[in-house]
Amino acid sequence: MNKTASCELLLFVSGEAGLTLAELSALTEMSKQACHQQIDYLKEKYHSDEESALTIIETAGKYRMATKEEFAEILKNYAKTPLNQSLSKSALEVLSIIAYKQPLTRLEIDQLRGVNSSGVLSTLRAFDLVEKVGQVEAPGRPSLYATTEFFLDYIGINHLDELPEIDESRFIAEEQTLFNESEENENQ
């Protein structure tokens, strides 16, 4: 197996955690000196390759694969995009409700959750995970929400019927248990 490729692979998969020379040596079964030579080679290779955005840095005694400084602005712009930000627990909860019970109104979501979901819905719409798909013929004409095609891609399925089955009776039982515990705590 190629020694350089082995070091490169391990630095890549270690991500932000990085690897110490000792860890790299143990994983590749090469001496620390040999690993250091491979790292120096990779540093020079990336530095001299103008078509590569990569480099290797050493911080806190660990080596990490990183991007060259000249690409900082592109990465800042990427980090600002909504899709690069993870979803909160609330957002995942609302997204799950919509995925399984769509289409439904914000009021129906609020009733299921017990809290206002308007902010979370705005976030999910900004991420293009849910969209308005119509309105209810009722006073105020509330909007109906459903998941988007991007949602399917985001979670890696082709159709909503591929969502895992849920046993609603189990959730009702858990909800009742939580309700009873809450009442007991209030009475103490």
Tab-separated table of N, CA and C in Angstrom, residues 88-98 104 106-121 124 175:
chain	number	residue	atom	x	y	z
A	88	SER	N	-32.210	22.404	14.369
A	88	SER	CA	-32.417	22.273	15.808
A	88	SER	C	-33.354	21.099	16.084
A	89	LYS	N	-33.439	20.730	17.347
A	89	LYS	CA	-34.342	19.651	17.753
A	89	LYS	C	-35.784	20.027	17.402
A	90	SER	N	-36.142	21.289	17.624
A	90	SER	CA	-37.497	21.760	17.299
A	90	SER	C	-37.774	21.647	15.813
A	91	ALA	N	-36.788	22.035	15.005
A	91	ALA	CA	-36.959	21.974	13.550
A	91	ALA	C	-37.119	20.531	13.089
A	92	LEU	N	-36.343	19.624	13.665
A	92	LEU	CA	-36.470	18.215	13.310
A	92	LEU	C	-37.823	17.661	13.722
A	93	GLU	N	-38.319	18.122	14.868
A	93	GLU	CA	-39.624	17.674	15.347
A	93	GLU	C	-40.723	18.128	14.373
A	94	VAL	N	-40.701	19.411	13.994
A	94	VAL	CA	-41.712	19.933	13.069
A	94	VAL	C	-41.582	19.255	11.709
A	95	LEU	N	-40.358	19.065	11.258
A	95	LEU	CA	-40.141	18.410	9.974
A	95	LEU	C	-40.702	16.988	9.988
A	96	SER	N	-40.524	16.288	11.080
A	96	SER	CA	-41.059	14.927	11.206
A	96	SER	C	-42.582	14.935	11.182
A	97	ILE	N	-43.173	15.872	11.899
A	97	ILE	CA	-44.637	15.969	11.924
A	97	ILE	C	-45.164	16.206	10.516
A	98	ILE	N	-44.555	17.148	9.818
A	98	ILE	CA	-45.009	17.463	8.458
A	98	ILE	C	-44.808	16.259	7.543
A	104	LEU	N	-50.591	19.815	6.291
A	104	LEU	CA	-51.269	20.301	7.479
A	104	LEU	C	-50.934	21.764	7.720
A	106	ARG	N	-50.213	25.276	10.152
A	106	ARG	CA	-49.359	25.608	11.293
A	106	ARG	C	-50.115	25.354	12.595
A	107	LEU	N	-51.393	25.662	12.628
A	107	LEU	CA	-52.186	25.448	13.830
A	107	LEU	C	-52.235	23.963	14.203
A	108	GLU	N	-52.361	23.103	13.217
A	108	GLU	CA	-52.351	21.656	13.490
A	108	GLU	C	-50.992	21.220	14.046
A	109	ILE	N	-49.923	21.787	13.511
A	109	ILE	CA	-48.573	21.475	14.018
A	109	ILE	C	-48.459	21.970	15.454
A	110	ASP	N	-48.921	23.212	15.706
A	110	ASP	CA	-48.859	23.790	17.053
A	110	ASP	C	-49.628	22.931	18.056
A	111	GLN	N	-50.793	22.424	17.641
A	111	GLN	CA	-51.599	21.589	18.536
A	111	GLN	C	-50.882	20.281	18.862
A	112	LEU	N	-50.206	19.707	17.894
A	112	LEU	CA	-49.464	18.469	18.142
A	112	LEU	C	-48.263	18.702	19.061
A	113	ARG	N	-47.601	19.840	18.886
A	113	ARG	CA	-46.397	20.131	19.667
A	113	ARG	C	-46.700	20.809	20.996
A	114	GLY	N	-47.780	21.565	21.041
A	114	GLY	CA	-48.107	22.302	22.251
A	114	GLY	C	-47.408	23.651	22.346
A	115	VAL	N	-46.722	24.054	21.286
A	115	VAL	CA	-46.041	25.358	21.244
A	115	VAL	C	-46.169	25.948	19.847
A	116	ASN	N	-45.938	27.250	19.753
A	116	ASN	CA	-46.002	27.945	18.470
A	116	ASN	C	-44.845	27.493	17.579
A	117	SER	N	-45.144	27.200	16.325
A	117	SER	CA	-44.137	26.673	15.392
A	117	SER	C	-43.832	27.616	14.238
A	118	SER	N	-44.293	28.854	14.306
A	118	SER	CA	-44.124	29.756	13.158
A	118	SER	C	-42.654	30.023	12.842
A	119	GLY	N	-41.830	30.235	13.865
A	119	GLY	CA	-40.405	30.480	13.623
A	119	GLY	C	-39.707	29.275	13.010
A	120	VAL	N	-40.037	28.106	13.520
A	120	VAL	CA	-39.443	26.866	13.011
A	120	VAL	C	-39.874	26.643	11.560
A	121	LEU	N	-41.132	26.921	11.270
A	121	LEU	CA	-41.615	26.770	9.892
A	121	LEU	C	-40.864	27.700	8.943
A	124	LEU	N	-37.514	26.110	8.256
A	124	LEU	CA	-37.632	24.962	7.350
A	124	LEU	C	-37.925	25.416	5.921
A	175	GLU	N	-46.373	9.596	25.840
A	175	GLU	CA	-46.904	10.913	26.151
A	175	GLU	C	-47.714	10.862	27.445
